[in-house]
XYZ file of C-alpha atoms in Angstrom:
53
model
C 47.576 -187.287 105.071
C 47.705 -186.211 101.420
C 46.380 -182.891 100.179
C 43.502 -184.762 98.522
C 42.590 -186.384 101.841
C 42.726 -183.005 103.610
C 40.366 -181.452 101.043
C 37.927 -184.374 101.245
C 38.042 -184.290 105.060
C 37.229 -180.549 105.078
C 34.312 -181.136 102.708
C 32.981 -184.003 104.854
C 33.261 -182.002 108.064
C 31.176 -179.207 106.521
C 28.485 -181.497 105.102
C 25.744 -180.284 107.514
C 26.314 -176.674 106.445
C 26.323 -177.628 102.757
C 23.063 -179.550 103.197
C 21.403 -176.429 104.618
C 22.335 -174.674 101.364
C 20.706 -177.382 99.248
C 23.898 -179.187 98.292
C 23.250 -182.847 97.540
C 26.786 -183.923 96.651
C 30.261 -182.462 96.091
C 32.871 -184.156 93.937
C 36.571 -183.416 93.598
C 38.163 -183.697 90.154
C 41.236 -182.521 88.294
C 44.818 -182.333 89.471
C 44.087 -182.569 93.209
C 42.084 -185.758 92.699
C 45.049 -187.364 90.955
C 47.706 -185.813 93.243
C 49.242 -183.994 90.248
C 48.718 -180.447 91.533
C 51.305 -177.679 91.510
C 51.522 -174.381 93.359
C 49.536 -172.792 90.496
C 46.712 -175.380 90.561
C 43.182 -174.550 91.577
C 40.782 -176.922 93.328
C 38.117 -178.283 90.974
C 34.779 -179.147 92.586
C 31.550 -180.376 91.033
C 28.547 -179.412 93.154
C 25.133 -181.053 92.747
C 22.207 -179.147 94.259
C 18.763 -180.377 95.265
C 16.174 -179.444 92.626
C 14.062 -176.381 93.383
C 10.526 -177.077 94.502
């Protein structure tokens, strides 16, 4: 399993908790998405929230 797959698996397994916080979708981008990360890389996430009502 690649590091990217591990990150995506962790995000998927926590989806119910994220939904409770109003998270609609989470996307991975940057070096981890393209398997170009180094020891100094951070994990880049784009988080889309449900609109406030």
